[in-house]
Amino acid sequence: MIVYIFGTYKTSFHSYRPKDIKCYNCNATNQIVIEKRVSVFHLMYMPILPFRTKNVFTCKSCNNEFELKDLKPEQKIYYQNYLSKKRIPIWLFTGSLIILSGICWLVFNQIGKNEEKLNRLTNGNQKQIIEFETDNGKYTTLRTIRITSDSVWLNYNEYEIEKYDYIYRIGGSGNYSTDTTKVDIQIIKDLFEKGKVNEIYPVKEI
């Protein structure tokens, strides 16, 4: 048995048999069933996104099946009046809604984490290490000495490293500048807002 992870399928979401409609093929009355079908992108057969709908006419008397596009112009005018106007049901967007909900959760979760880290910085121990990603895509740290509502006094790490996994290699106390620099606290907040702060923890007193 073949299981398709993703792909497309077709389903009918509205079916009805209008009165007094005739089949152009056999002229039978009240034998036309109209289905509104939709093609859907799926993931493990969970509908992700519908992308095409069509009305299919089936005569139960002669088994003739046709769409509006198959008909002659004068026939199209007649059958046009019987087209289903029912909207695509919301459940066919299930996958899209789940994906959108997941993205929103990740965004708000990241915002919450950044706020938690920032609170730890401003409300906790003043002497802390901030590990972050630089504008050139490398990683380094800085050491805060003092924090007020508008300023931060800190020591910059004199080294950067290519991969965050190896940031411990430049974490030695001897790697920080001996000069204490005062910067606007907004510079530190910008690091959090951009999602560049990887970790923050108190300085280990020796």
mmCIF file of C-alpha atoms in Angstrom:
data_model
loop_
_atom_site.group_PDB
_atom_site.id
_atom_site.type_symbol
_atom_site.label_atom_id
_atom_site.label_comp_id
_atom_site.label_asym_id
_atom_site.label_seq_id
_atom_site.Cartn_x
_atom_site.Cartn_y
_atom_site.Cartn_z
ATOM 1 C CA MET A 1 0.000 0.000 0.000
ATOM 2 C CA ILE A 2 1.401 3.374 -1.076
ATOM 3 C CA VAL A 3 1.013 6.265 1.345
ATOM 4 C CA TYR A 4 1.467 9.696 -0.204
ATOM 5 C CA ILE A 5 3.023 12.146 2.254
ATOM 6 C CA PHE A 6 1.848 15.152 0.285
ATOM 7 C CA GLY A 7 0.071 15.844 -2.978
ATOM 8 C CA THR A 8 -3.415 16.699 -4.167
ATOM 9 C CA TYR A 9 -6.808 15.065 -4.113
ATOM 10 C CA LYS A 10 -10.348 15.942 -5.176
ATOM 11 C CA THR A 11 -13.420 15.958 -2.981
ATOM 12 C CA SER A 12 -17.060 16.950 -3.274
ATOM 13 C CA PHE A 13 -18.405 19.350 -0.644
ATOM 14 C CA HIS A 14 -21.867 20.112 -2.064
ATOM 15 C CA SER A 15 -24.290 17.862 -3.941
ATOM 16 C CA TYR A 16 -27.911 18.493 -4.925
ATOM 17 C CA ARG A 17 -30.552 17.554 -7.524
ATOM 18 C CA PRO A 18 -32.485 20.598 -8.776
ATOM 19 C CA LYS A 19 -36.007 20.186 -10.121
ATOM 20 C CA ASP A 20 -37.013 20.616 -13.761
ATOM 21 C CA ILE A 21 -33.448 20.489 -15.120
ATOM 22 C CA LYS A 22 -33.076 18.368 -18.234
ATOM 23 C CA CYS A 23 -30.155 16.340 -19.530
ATOM 24 C CA TYR A 24 -29.065 17.600 -22.936
ATOM 25 C CA ASN A 25 -27.924 14.076 -23.808
ATOM 26 C CA CYS A 26 -31.014 11.950 -23.063
ATOM 27 C CA ASN A 27 -33.567 14.682 -22.302
ATOM 28 C CA ALA A 28 -34.443 13.077 -18.931
ATOM 29 C CA THR A 29 -35.952 15.457 -16.370
ATOM 30 C CA ASN A 30 -35.036 15.631 -12.655
ATOM 31 C CA GLN A 31 -32.162 13.197 -13.138
ATOM 32 C CA ILE A 32 -29.245 15.636 -13.053
ATOM 33 C CA VAL A 33 -27.126 15.635 -9.898
ATOM 34 C CA ILE A 34 -24.779 18.576 -9.471
ATOM 35 C CA GLU A 35 -21.633 18.253 -7.378
ATOM 36 C CA LYS A 36 -19.304 21.059 -6.454
ATOM 37 C CA ARG A 37 -15.842 19.543 -6.346
ATOM 38 C CA VAL A 38 -12.586 21.009 -5.178
ATOM 39 C CA SER A 39 -8.945 20.084 -5.673
ATOM 40 C CA VAL A 40 -6.923 20.278 -2.472
ATOM 41 C CA PHE A 41 -3.255 20.248 -1.550
ATOM 42 C CA HIS A 42 -2.796 17.800 1.312
ATOM 43 C CA LEU A 43 -0.194 16.637 3.809
ATOM 44 C CA MET A 44 -0.810 13.042 4.909
ATOM 45 C CA TYR A 45 -4.349 13.583 3.541
ATOM 46 C CA MET A 46 -4.963 16.490 5.878
ATOM 47 C CA PRO A 47 -6.264 19.330 3.664
ATOM 48 C CA ILE A 48 -3.828 22.219 3.470
ATOM 49 C CA LEU A 49 -5.221 24.528 0.810
ATOM 50 C CA PRO A 50 -7.986 24.227 -1.832
ATOM 51 C CA PHE A 51 -6.926 25.623 -5.183
ATOM 52 C CA ARG A 52 -9.571 24.828 -7.834
ATOM 53 C CA THR A 53 -13.336 24.279 -7.780
ATOM 54 C CA LYS A 54 -15.701 23.068 -10.481
ATOM 55 C CA ASN A 55 -19.343 22.066 -10.908
ATOM 56 C CA VAL A 56 -19.869 18.559 -12.287
ATOM 57 C CA PHE A 57 -23.251 17.539 -13.741
ATOM 58 C CA THR A 58 -24.150 13.828 -13.762
ATOM 59 C CA CYS A 59 -27.268 12.387 -15.336
ATOM 60 C CA LYS A 60 -28.477 9.358 -13.377
ATOM 61 C CA SER A 61 -30.508 8.220 -16.347
ATOM 62 C CA CYS A 62 -27.800 7.975 -19.022
ATOM 63 C CA ASN A 63 -24.679 8.291 -16.786
ATOM 64 C CA ASN A 64 -23.503 11.274 -18.790
ATOM 65 C CA GLU A 65 -21.057 13.444 -16.808
ATOM 66 C CA PHE A 66 -20.074 16.877 -17.935
ATOM 67 C CA GLU A 67 -18.816 20.295 -16.882
ATOM 68 C CA LEU A 68 -19.904 23.705 -18.061
ATOM 69 C CA LYS A 69 -16.781 24.021 -20.198
ATOM 70 C CA ASP A 70 -17.777 20.890 -22.149
ATOM 71 C CA LEU A 71 -21.003 22.413 -23.434
ATOM 72 C CA LYS A 72 -22.008 24.434 -26.450
ATOM 73 C CA PRO A 73 -22.570 28.163 -25.844
ATOM 74 C CA GLU A 74 -26.371 27.892 -25.878
ATOM 75 C CA GLN A 75 -26.217 24.966 -23.419
ATOM 76 C CA LYS A 76 -23.885 26.865 -21.101
ATOM 77 C CA ILE A 77 -26.484 29.620 -20.743
ATOM 78 C CA TYR A 78 -29.086 27.063 -19.634
ATOM 79 C CA TYR A 79 -26.914 25.184 -17.132
ATOM 80 C CA GLN A 80 -25.268 28.350 -15.813
ATOM 81 C CA ASN A 81 -28.396 28.987 -13.748
ATOM 82 C CA TYR A 82 -27.903 25.738 -11.819
ATOM 83 C CA LEU A 83 -24.319 26.209 -10.698
ATOM 84 C CA SER A 84 -23.663 25.790 -6.979
ATOM 85 C CA LYS A 85 -22.733 29.026 -5.244
ATOM 86 C CA LYS A 86 -21.813 27.319 -1.993
ATOM 87 C CA ARG A 87 -18.527 28.532 -0.539
ATOM 88 C CA ILE A 88 -15.576 26.280 0.212
ATOM 89 C CA PRO A 89 -15.976 24.994 3.813
ATOM 90 C CA ILE A 90 -13.481 26.114 6.415
ATOM 91 C CA TRP A 91 -12.373 22.549 7.222
ATOM 92 C CA LEU A 92 -10.616 22.386 3.851
ATOM 93 C CA PHE A 93 -8.229 25.030 5.216
ATOM 94 C CA THR A 94 -7.413 22.916 8.302
ATOM 95 C CA GLY A 95 -3.725 22.498 7.467
ATOM 96 C CA SER A 96 -3.262 26.181 6.646
ATOM 97 C CA LEU A 97 -4.883 27.183 9.937
ATOM 98 C CA ILE A 98 -2.692 24.756 11.884
ATOM 99 C CA ILE A 99 0.456 26.028 10.144
ATOM 100 C CA LEU A 100 -0.559 29.656 10.739
ATOM 101 C CA SER A 101 -1.318 28.900 14.395
ATOM 102 C CA GLY A 102 2.086 27.223 14.737
ATOM 103 C CA ILE A 103 3.875 30.225 13.251
ATOM 104 C CA CYS A 104 1.979 32.603 15.570
ATOM 105 C CA TRP A 105 2.847 30.415 18.554
ATOM 106 C CA LEU A 106 6.536 30.389 17.619
ATOM 107 C CA VAL A 107 6.569 34.169 17.167
ATOM 108 C CA PHE A 108 4.837 34.890 20.474
ATOM 109 C CA ASN A 109 6.916 32.251 22.226
ATOM 110 C CA GLN A 110 10.113 33.900 20.964
ATOM 111 C CA ILE A 111 8.846 37.314 22.037
ATOM 112 C CA GLY A 112 8.112 35.876 25.484
ATOM 113 C CA LYS A 113 11.589 34.367 25.718
ATOM 114 C CA ASN A 114 13.210 37.658 24.732
ATOM 115 C CA GLU A 115 11.169 39.521 27.336
ATOM 116 C CA GLU A 116 12.142 36.962 29.964
ATOM 117 C CA LYS A 117 15.832 37.328 29.104
ATOM 118 C CA LEU A 118 15.590 41.114 29.134
ATOM 119 C CA ASN A 119 13.889 41.044 32.535
ATOM 120 C CA ARG A 120 16.647 38.813 33.844
ATOM 121 C CA LEU A 121 19.174 41.334 32.627
ATOM 122 C CA THR A 122 17.557 44.482 33.986
ATOM 123 C CA ASN A 123 16.006 43.139 37.178
ATOM 124 C CA GLY A 124 18.533 40.571 38.266
ATOM 125 C CA ASN A 125 22.262 40.388 38.906
ATOM 126 C CA GLN A 126 23.952 43.355 37.250
ATOM 127 C CA LYS A 127 27.075 41.380 36.357
ATOM 128 C CA GLN A 128 26.018 39.073 33.590
ATOM 129 C CA ILE A 129 27.279 37.547 30.361
ATOM 130 C CA ILE A 130 25.292 38.057 27.165
ATOM 131 C CA GLU A 131 25.981 35.655 24.304
ATOM 132 C CA PHE A 132 24.779 37.068 20.997
ATOM 133 C CA GLU A 133 25.087 37.009 17.217
ATOM 134 C CA THR A 134 26.900 39.922 15.629
ATOM 135 C CA ASP A 135 25.813 41.788 12.500
ATOM 136 C CA ASN A 136 28.375 39.845 10.443
ATOM 137 C CA GLY A 137 26.871 36.495 11.443
ATOM 138 C CA LYS A 138 29.512 35.528 13.991
ATOM 139 C CA TYR A 139 29.099 35.058 17.743
ATOM 140 C CA THR A 140 30.631 36.747 20.749
ATOM 141 C CA THR A 141 29.827 37.871 24.282
ATOM 142 C CA LEU A 142 29.810 40.951 26.425
ATOM 143 C CA ARG A 143 29.977 41.338 30.185
ATOM 144 C CA THR A 144 27.682 43.822 31.918
ATOM 145 C CA ILE A 145 29.041 45.652 34.956
ATOM 146 C CA ARG A 146 26.265 48.062 35.832
ATOM 147 C CA ILE A 147 22.782 48.762 34.490
ATOM 148 C CA THR A 148 20.461 51.739 34.922
ATOM 149 C CA SER A 149 17.169 52.606 33.252
ATOM 150 C CA ASP A 150 18.938 54.204 30.291
ATOM 151 C CA SER A 151 22.559 53.006 30.262
ATOM 152 C CA VAL A 152 24.727 49.893 30.508
ATOM 153 C CA TRP A 153 28.362 49.731 31.563
ATOM 154 C CA LEU A 154 30.065 46.740 30.005
ATOM 155 C CA ASN A 155 33.240 45.023 28.810
ATOM 156 C CA TYR A 156 33.342 43.802 25.220
ATOM 157 C CA ASN A 157 34.806 40.404 24.350
ATOM 158 C CA GLU A 158 37.759 40.936 22.045
ATOM 159 C CA TYR A 159 37.050 37.728 20.091
ATOM 160 C CA GLU A 160 34.342 36.370 17.795
ATOM 161 C CA ILE A 161 33.705 32.808 16.677
ATOM 162 C CA GLU A 162 32.061 31.309 13.582
ATOM 163 C CA LYS A 163 29.763 28.773 15.299
ATOM 164 C CA TYR A 164 27.691 29.343 18.390
ATOM 165 C CA ASP A 165 28.328 25.777 19.603
ATOM 166 C CA TYR A 166 31.968 26.732 20.223
ATOM 167 C CA ILE A 167 31.329 30.021 21.984
ATOM 168 C CA TYR A 168 32.729 28.567 25.220
ATOM 169 C CA ARG A 169 36.166 28.784 23.604
ATOM 170 C CA ILE A 170 36.126 32.568 23.874
ATOM 171 C CA GLY A 171 34.421 32.773 27.251
ATOM 172 C CA GLY A 172 37.527 33.199 29.386
ATOM 173 C CA SER A 173 37.690 36.270 31.621
ATOM 174 C CA GLY A 174 41.001 37.267 30.034
ATOM 175 C CA ASN A 175 39.292 37.788 26.678
ATOM 176 C CA TYR A 176 37.331 40.846 27.800
ATOM 177 C CA SER A 177 38.576 44.391 27.326
ATOM 178 C CA THR A 178 39.940 46.080 30.424
ATOM 179 C CA ASP A 179 38.117 49.291 29.523
ATOM 180 C CA THR A 180 34.534 49.653 30.695
ATOM 181 C CA THR A 181 32.275 51.161 28.037
ATOM 182 C CA LYS A 182 29.030 52.997 28.702
ATOM 183 C CA VAL A 183 26.349 52.467 26.043
ATOM 184 C CA ASP A 184 22.670 53.348 25.637
ATOM 185 C CA ILE A 185 20.542 50.490 26.985
ATOM 186 C CA GLN A 186 18.538 50.603 23.744
ATOM 187 C CA ILE A 187 21.521 49.017 21.976
ATOM 188 C CA ILE A 188 21.166 45.990 24.243
ATOM 189 C CA LYS A 189 17.374 45.976 23.833
ATOM 190 C CA ASP A 190 17.796 45.979 20.052
ATOM 191 C CA LEU A 191 19.769 42.736 20.311
ATOM 192 C CA PHE A 192 16.817 41.135 22.096
ATOM 193 C CA GLU A 193 14.233 42.568 19.709
ATOM 194 C CA LYS A 194 16.162 41.254 16.685
ATOM 195 C CA GLY A 195 16.376 37.787 18.281
ATOM 196 C CA LYS A 196 20.163 37.875 18.310
ATOM 197 C CA VAL A 197 20.618 37.072 22.017
ATOM 198 C CA ASN A 198 21.296 33.354 22.466
ATOM 199 C CA GLU A 199 21.840 33.201 26.215
ATOM 200 C CA ILE A 200 22.279 35.306 29.296
ATOM 201 C CA TYR A 201 23.629 34.177 32.668
ATOM 202 C CA PRO A 202 25.326 35.632 35.772
ATOM 203 C CA VAL A 203 29.075 36.117 35.844
ATOM 204 C CA LYS A 204 30.761 33.387 37.861
ATOM 205 C CA GLU A 205 32.608 35.044 40.702
ATOM 206 C CA ILE A 206 36.061 33.599 41.277
#
